[in-house]
mmCIF file of C-alpha atoms in Angstrom:
data_model
loop_
_atom_site.group_PDB
_atom_site.id
_atom_site.type_symbol
_atom_site.label_atom_id
_atom_site.label_comp_id
_atom_site.label_asym_id
_atom_site.label_seq_id
_atom_site.Cartn_x
_atom_site.Cartn_y
_atom_site.Cartn_z
ATOM 1 C CA VAL A 246 -66.075 -10.683 6.322
ATOM 2 C CA CYS A 247 -66.653 -14.149 4.939
ATOM 3 C CA THR A 248 -70.009 -15.136 3.493
ATOM 4 C CA LEU A 249 -70.656 -17.565 6.336
ATOM 5 C CA HIS A 250 -70.398 -14.889 9.013
ATOM 6 C CA ALA A 251 -71.610 -11.828 7.095
ATOM 7 C CA LEU A 252 -75.151 -12.041 8.422
ATOM 8 C CA ARG A 253 -73.927 -12.199 12.001
ATOM 9 C CA TRP A 254 -73.278 -8.474 11.946
ATOM 10 C CA ARG A 255 -76.952 -8.251 12.880
ATOM 11 C CA TRP A 256 -76.663 -10.588 15.833
ATOM 12 C CA PRO A 257 -75.996 -9.234 19.346
ATOM 13 C CA GLY A 258 -72.419 -9.748 20.471
ATOM 14 C CA TYR A 259 -70.822 -10.570 17.134
ATOM 15 C CA GLY A 260 -70.258 -6.983 16.020
ATOM 16 C CA SER A 261 -67.624 -6.385 18.690
ATOM 17 C CA HIS A 262 -65.628 -9.350 17.389
ATOM 18 C CA LEU A 263 -65.801 -8.347 13.754
ATOM 19 C CA ARG A 264 -65.268 -4.597 13.934
ATOM 20 C CA LYS A 265 -61.592 -5.170 14.641
ATOM 21 C CA SER A 266 -61.203 -6.962 11.316
ATOM 22 C CA VAL A 267 -60.238 -4.063 9.006
ATOM 23 C CA LYS A 268 -56.489 -3.961 8.408
ATOM 24 C CA LEU A 269 -53.884 -2.553 6.030
ATOM 25 C CA LEU A 270 -51.208 -4.888 4.733
ATOM 26 C CA THR A 271 -48.085 -3.907 2.836
ATOM 27 C CA ALA A 272 -47.840 -5.979 -0.332
ATOM 28 C CA GLU A 273 -44.582 -7.233 -1.875
ATOM 29 C CA ASN A 274 -44.860 -4.618 -4.623
ATOM 30 C CA GLY A 275 -44.812 -1.752 -2.108
ATOM 31 C CA SER A 276 -48.500 -0.923 -2.329
ATOM 32 C CA ILE A 277 -50.920 -1.143 0.558
ATOM 33 C CA ARG A 278 -53.849 -3.510 0.380
ATOM 34 C CA ARG A 279 -57.018 -3.028 2.363
ATOM 35 C CA VAL A 280 -58.287 -6.339 3.716
ATOM 36 C CA PHE A 281 -60.995 -7.784 5.857
ATOM 37 C CA LEU A 282 -59.888 -10.503 8.212
ATOM 38 C CA CYS A 283 -62.862 -12.424 9.622
ATOM 39 C CA ALA A 284 -62.257 -12.603 13.371
ATOM 40 C CA LEU A 285 -64.301 -15.799 13.636
ATOM 41 C CA CYS A 286 -62.701 -18.028 11.026
ATOM 42 C CA GLY A 287 -59.612 -16.139 9.797
ATOM 43 C CA TYR A 288 -60.805 -15.808 6.197
ATOM 44 C CA ILE A 289 -58.959 -12.968 4.432
ATOM 45 C CA LYS A 290 -60.642 -10.951 1.687
ATOM 46 C CA TYR A 291 -58.707 -8.345 -0.269
ATOM 47 C CA LEU A 292 -60.892 -5.299 -0.829
ATOM 48 C CA ALA A 293 -58.592 -3.192 -2.981
ATOM 49 C CA MET A 294 -55.228 -3.458 -4.656
ATOM 50 C CA ALA A 295 -53.638 -0.673 -6.630
ATOM 51 C CA ILE A 296 -51.484 -2.808 -8.919
ATOM 52 C CA TYR A 297 -52.881 -4.676 -11.925
ATOM 53 C CA GLU A 298 -51.316 -7.034 -14.464
ATOM 54 C CA PHE A 299 -52.508 -6.488 -18.035
ATOM 55 C CA ASP A 300 -51.823 -8.598 -21.122
ATOM 56 C CA GLY A 301 -48.872 -10.257 -19.383
ATOM 57 C CA TYR A 302 -47.294 -6.997 -18.188
ATOM 58 C CA LYS A 303 -46.892 -6.562 -14.445
ATOM 59 C CA PRO A 304 -45.964 -3.163 -12.993
ATOM 60 C CA VAL A 305 -42.549 -2.869 -11.349
ATOM 61 C CA VAL A 306 -42.639 -0.813 -8.149
ATOM 62 C CA ASN A 307 -39.625 -0.047 -5.983
ATOM 63 C CA GLU A 308 -40.209 -1.080 -2.380
ATOM 64 C CA SER A 309 -39.580 2.484 -1.131
ATOM 65 C CA ALA A 310 -42.334 3.934 -3.346
ATOM 66 C CA PHE A 311 -45.887 4.401 -2.091
ATOM 67 C CA VAL A 312 -48.875 3.622 -4.285
ATOM 68 C CA HIS A 313 -52.141 4.489 -2.586
ATOM 69 C CA PRO A 314 -54.812 1.743 -2.579
ATOM 70 C CA GLN A 315 -57.217 4.127 -4.312
ATOM 71 C CA ALA A 316 -54.823 4.673 -7.219
ATOM 72 C CA ALA A 317 -54.698 2.337 -10.228
ATOM 73 C CA VAL A 318 -51.403 1.236 -11.773
ATOM 74 C CA THR A 319 -51.851 -1.050 -14.755
ATOM 75 C CA GLY A 320 -49.569 -2.975 -17.052
ATOM 76 C CA ASN A 321 -46.176 -1.892 -18.422
ATOM 77 C CA VAL A 322 -45.238 0.600 -15.692
ATOM 78 C CA THR A 323 -41.979 1.090 -13.810
ATOM 79 C CA ILE A 324 -41.991 3.163 -10.610
ATOM 80 C CA GLY A 325 -38.696 4.164 -8.995
ATOM 81 C CA LYS A 326 -37.411 4.983 -5.524
ATOM 82 C CA ASP A 327 -39.295 7.325 -3.183
ATOM 83 C CA VAL A 328 -42.110 7.873 -5.685
ATOM 84 C CA TYR A 329 -45.527 8.933 -4.390
ATOM 85 C CA ILE A 330 -48.676 7.909 -6.289
ATOM 86 C CA ALA A 331 -51.696 9.601 -4.708
ATOM 87 C CA PRO A 332 -55.349 8.524 -4.327
ATOM 88 C CA GLY A 333 -57.289 8.678 -7.561
ATOM 89 C CA ALA A 334 -54.220 8.673 -9.804
ATOM 90 C CA THR A 335 -54.498 6.496 -12.912
ATOM 91 C CA ILE A 336 -51.266 5.160 -14.418
ATOM 92 C CA ARG A 337 -52.289 3.231 -17.547
ATOM 93 C CA GLY A 338 -49.515 1.181 -19.091
ATOM 94 C CA ASP A 339 -51.953 -0.840 -21.187
ATOM 95 C CA TRP A 340 -51.101 0.444 -24.683
ATOM 96 C CA GLY A 341 -47.540 1.598 -24.039
ATOM 97 C CA LYS A 342 -44.867 1.939 -21.376
ATOM 98 C CA ILE A 343 -44.715 4.405 -18.477
ATOM 99 C CA VAL A 344 -41.461 5.088 -16.613
ATOM 100 C CA ILE A 345 -41.713 7.133 -13.423
ATOM 101 C CA LYS A 346 -38.175 7.670 -12.193
ATOM 102 C CA ASP A 347 -36.830 8.191 -8.684
ATOM 103 C CA GLY A 348 -38.280 10.941 -6.528
ATOM 104 C CA CYS A 349 -41.321 11.761 -8.679
ATOM 105 C CA ASN A 350 -44.796 12.408 -7.375
ATOM 106 C CA VAL A 351 -48.110 11.977 -9.181
ATOM 107 C CA GLN A 352 -50.825 13.634 -7.155
ATOM 108 C CA GLU A 353 -54.564 13.097 -6.683
ATOM 109 C CA ASN A 354 -56.693 12.430 -9.784
ATOM 110 C CA CYS A 355 -53.842 12.653 -12.275
ATOM 111 C CA THR A 356 -53.889 10.556 -15.447
ATOM 112 C CA ILE A 357 -50.867 9.225 -17.321
ATOM 113 C CA HIS A 358 -51.550 7.484 -20.647
ATOM 114 C CA MET A 359 -50.469 7.365 -24.285
ATOM 115 C CA PHE A 360 -51.253 6.308 -27.845
ATOM 116 C CA PRO A 361 -50.344 2.674 -28.661
ATOM 117 C CA GLY A 362 -46.630 1.886 -28.666
ATOM 118 C CA VAL A 363 -45.548 5.145 -27.025
ATOM 119 C CA THR A 364 -43.323 5.371 -23.944
ATOM 120 C CA VAL A 365 -44.087 8.098 -21.393
ATOM 121 C CA VAL A 366 -41.171 9.132 -19.174
ATOM 122 C CA LEU A 367 -41.168 11.222 -16.022
ATOM 123 C CA GLU A 368 -37.529 11.978 -15.290
ATOM 124 C CA GLU A 369 -36.153 12.189 -11.742
ATOM 125 C CA SER A 370 -38.016 14.501 -9.326
ATOM 126 C CA ALA A 371 -40.808 15.364 -11.763
ATOM 127 C CA HIS A 372 -43.719 16.860 -9.824
ATOM 128 C CA ILE A 373 -47.221 16.348 -11.269
ATOM 129 C CA GLY A 374 -49.831 18.495 -9.511
ATOM 130 C CA HIS A 375 -53.404 17.608 -8.558
ATOM 131 C CA GLY A 376 -55.617 16.682 -11.491
ATOM 132 C CA ALA A 377 -53.005 17.047 -14.239
ATOM 133 C CA ILE A 378 -52.995 14.892 -17.381
ATOM 134 C CA ILE A 379 -49.820 13.641 -19.047
ATOM 135 C CA HIS A 380 -50.615 11.992 -22.386
ATOM 136 C CA GLY A 381 -47.737 10.612 -24.412
ATOM 137 C CA ALA A 382 -45.287 13.289 -23.241
ATOM 138 C CA HIS A 383 -41.724 13.368 -21.916
ATOM 139 C CA ILE A 384 -41.361 15.283 -18.646
ATOM 140 C CA GLY A 385 -37.839 16.444 -17.859
ATOM 141 C CA ARG A 386 -35.898 16.183 -14.621
ATOM 142 C CA ASN A 387 -37.151 18.319 -11.729
ATOM 143 C CA CYS A 388 -40.064 19.771 -13.722
ATOM 144 C CA LEU A 389 -43.333 20.942 -12.206
ATOM 145 C CA VAL A 390 -46.663 20.426 -13.958
ATOM 146 C CA GLY A 391 -49.280 22.544 -12.204
ATOM 147 C CA MET A 392 -52.749 21.582 -11.054
ATOM 148 C CA ASN A 393 -55.210 20.558 -13.788
ATOM 149 C CA ALA A 394 -52.710 21.235 -16.559
ATOM 150 C CA VAL A 395 -52.823 19.060 -19.691
ATOM 151 C CA VAL A 396 -49.584 18.038 -21.404
ATOM 152 C CA MET A 397 -50.329 16.407 -24.741
ATOM 153 C CA ASP A 398 -48.652 13.841 -26.979
ATOM 154 C CA ASN A 399 -45.050 14.249 -28.150
ATOM 155 C CA VAL A 400 -44.421 17.207 -25.870
ATOM 156 C CA GLU A 401 -40.819 17.545 -24.711
ATOM 157 C CA LEU A 402 -40.698 19.455 -21.436
ATOM 158 C CA GLY A 403 -37.130 20.509 -20.713
ATOM 159 C CA LYS A 404 -35.590 19.928 -17.314
ATOM 160 C CA GLU A 405 -36.488 22.317 -14.488
ATOM 161 C CA SER A 406 -39.321 23.856 -16.497
ATOM 162 C CA ILE A 407 -42.658 24.742 -14.910
ATOM 163 C CA VAL A 408 -46.114 24.396 -16.464
ATOM 164 C CA GLY A 409 -48.668 26.651 -14.793
ATOM 165 C CA ALA A 410 -51.981 25.467 -13.392
ATOM 166 C CA LEU A 411 -54.739 24.935 -16.000
ATOM 167 C CA ALA A 412 -52.294 25.268 -18.906
ATOM 168 C CA PHE A 413 -52.897 23.314 -22.134
ATOM 169 C CA VAL A 414 -49.614 22.270 -23.736
ATOM 170 C CA LYS A 415 -50.529 21.262 -27.285
ATOM 171 C CA GLU A 416 -49.243 18.222 -29.125
ATOM 172 C CA GLY A 417 -45.629 18.285 -30.273
ATOM 173 C CA MET A 418 -44.547 21.401 -28.383
ATOM 174 C CA THR A 419 -40.867 21.469 -27.400
ATOM 175 C CA ILE A 420 -40.082 23.485 -24.304
ATOM 176 C CA PRO A 421 -36.401 24.194 -23.571
ATOM 177 C CA GLU A 422 -34.852 23.882 -20.119
ATOM 178 C CA ARG A 423 -35.827 26.285 -17.327
ATOM 179 C CA LYS A 424 -38.905 27.850 -18.974
ATOM 180 C CA LEU A 425 -42.227 28.925 -17.431
ATOM 181 C CA VAL A 426 -45.223 27.915 -19.552
ATOM 182 C CA VAL A 427 -48.772 29.188 -18.959
ATOM 183 C CA GLY A 428 -52.097 29.609 -20.750
ATOM 184 C CA ASN A 429 -54.498 27.821 -23.099
ATOM 185 C CA PRO A 430 -52.903 27.244 -25.512
ATOM 186 C CA ALA A 431 -49.695 27.347 -23.503
ATOM 187 C CA ASN A 432 -46.910 29.801 -24.277
ATOM 188 C CA ILE A 433 -43.445 30.309 -22.869
ATOM 189 C CA VAL A 434 -43.554 33.529 -20.880
ATOM 190 C CA LYS A 435 -40.164 33.699 -19.170
ATOM 191 C CA ASP A 436 -37.226 31.793 -17.733
ATOM 192 C CA VAL A 437 -37.447 29.931 -14.453
ATOM 193 C CA SER A 438 -35.227 31.758 -11.988
ATOM 194 C CA ASP A 439 -32.812 30.145 -9.551
ATOM 195 C CA GLU A 440 -35.091 31.187 -6.697
ATOM 196 C CA MET A 441 -38.153 29.650 -8.363
ATOM 197 C CA ILE A 442 -36.488 26.295 -9.022
ATOM 198 C CA LYS A 443 -35.153 26.264 -5.471
ATOM 199 C CA TRP A 444 -38.732 26.720 -4.226
ATOM 200 C CA LYS A 445 -39.981 23.939 -6.498
ATOM 201 C CA THR A 446 -37.223 21.560 -5.385
ATOM 202 C CA GLN A 447 -38.041 22.131 -1.710
ATOM 203 C CA GLY A 448 -41.674 21.239 -2.351
ATOM 204 C CA THR A 449 -40.718 18.083 -4.205
ATOM 205 C CA LYS A 450 -38.486 17.004 -1.326
ATOM 206 C CA LEU A 451 -41.532 17.030 0.944
ATOM 207 C CA TYR A 452 -43.212 14.572 -1.416
ATOM 208 C CA GLN A 453 -40.059 12.433 -1.532
ATOM 209 C CA GLN A 454 -40.263 12.080 2.256
ATOM 210 C CA LEU A 455 -43.957 11.232 2.164
ATOM 211 C CA PRO A 456 -43.742 7.557 1.034
ATOM 212 C CA SER A 457 -41.741 6.451 4.068
ATOM 213 C CA GLN A 458 -44.066 8.401 6.363
ATOM 214 C CA LEU A 459 -47.091 6.717 4.810
ATOM 215 C CA HIS A 460 -45.555 3.258 4.992
ATOM 216 C CA SER A 461 -44.939 3.727 8.706
ATOM 217 C CA SER A 462 -48.050 5.597 9.872
ATOM 218 C CA LEU A 463 -50.989 5.345 7.435
ATOM 219 C CA LYS A 464 -53.823 3.202 8.760
ATOM 220 C CA GLU A 465 -57.582 3.068 8.561
ATOM 221 C CA CYS A 466 -59.358 4.300 11.663
ATOM 222 C CA LYS A 467 -62.703 5.227 13.111
ATOM 223 C CA PRO A 468 -63.360 8.983 13.112
ATOM 224 C CA LEU A 469 -63.351 10.959 16.313
ATOM 225 C CA ARG A 470 -66.578 12.747 17.205
ATOM 226 C CA GLU A 471 -64.825 15.746 18.745
ATOM 227 C CA GLU A 472 -61.451 17.370 18.151
ATOM 228 C CA PRO A 473 -59.019 16.707 21.035
ATOM 229 C CA THR A 474 -58.062 19.824 22.967
ATOM 230 C CA ASP A 475 -54.391 18.805 22.914
ATOM 231 C CA ARG A 476 -54.199 18.165 19.162
ATOM 232 C CA PRO A 477 -50.862 19.658 17.981
ATOM 233 C CA SER A 478 -50.595 22.140 15.132
ATOM 234 C CA GLN A 479 -48.922 20.989 11.921
ATOM 235 C CA SER A 480 -45.681 22.575 10.804
ATOM 236 C CA ALA A 481 -45.783 25.445 8.292
ATOM 237 C CA ASN A 482 -42.463 24.430 6.741
ATOM 238 C CA TYR A 483 -43.317 25.364 3.143
ATOM 239 C CA GLU A 484 -45.279 28.236 1.593
ATOM 240 C CA THR A 485 -46.798 29.269 -1.715
ATOM 241 C CA TRP A 486 -44.682 30.958 -4.368
ATOM 242 C CA GLY A 487 -46.703 34.130 -3.881
ATOM 243 C CA ASN A 488 -45.858 34.274 -0.192
ATOM 244 C CA ARG A 489 -42.258 33.291 -0.865
ATOM 245 C CA LYS A 490 -41.754 36.333 -3.143
ATOM 246 C CA LYS A 491 -42.998 38.817 -0.528
#
């Protein structure tokens, strides 16, 4: 709320007018901004914005992509169609360039960064799991980087390869197409099968559908105090690799 009316939260009657003020607005760059709109005077205050200009570089974000307000996208960054950038993700194009091509997803608490002058590329449909770090690497088309994995500088990850959760892929490692990489330090343990890449691709398609769903239905709300008795179950339309193999 505006400074003039902030203290009136304490006054009887004014709270009911102001509690309706929290809104989400879709910005021109495709992100969502959280705002307060003072119901008394119409003053608008932006509380959070995911996109930041740095040193004259403004991120480029396709309008179909979704960048969560709790992410941070800075500087020389290009984000393609149907890309999902999750809460807590940090995309730092301050020292170099980051290209996130169509259909990629960068999940919660991931970091993408580089040494000065380096370009980081995520090719189409790259899938970066929760908490992973990509530092100065090139991620091939339709790859999967598992949760909390670290992919270091000058790594070349071949298309349709999979990096296991918690793996550490050391600097300069070249991984051919369709390889499974696990461990600390990471090693190639086998080829990625047709069935495995089919499973990965299905999971990535769910994330490619997510931006449009979020644009149309995500909104801040007050929590319920009890679960509704008629609350529908959510679809089990995808399963873990372990269950898939059974």
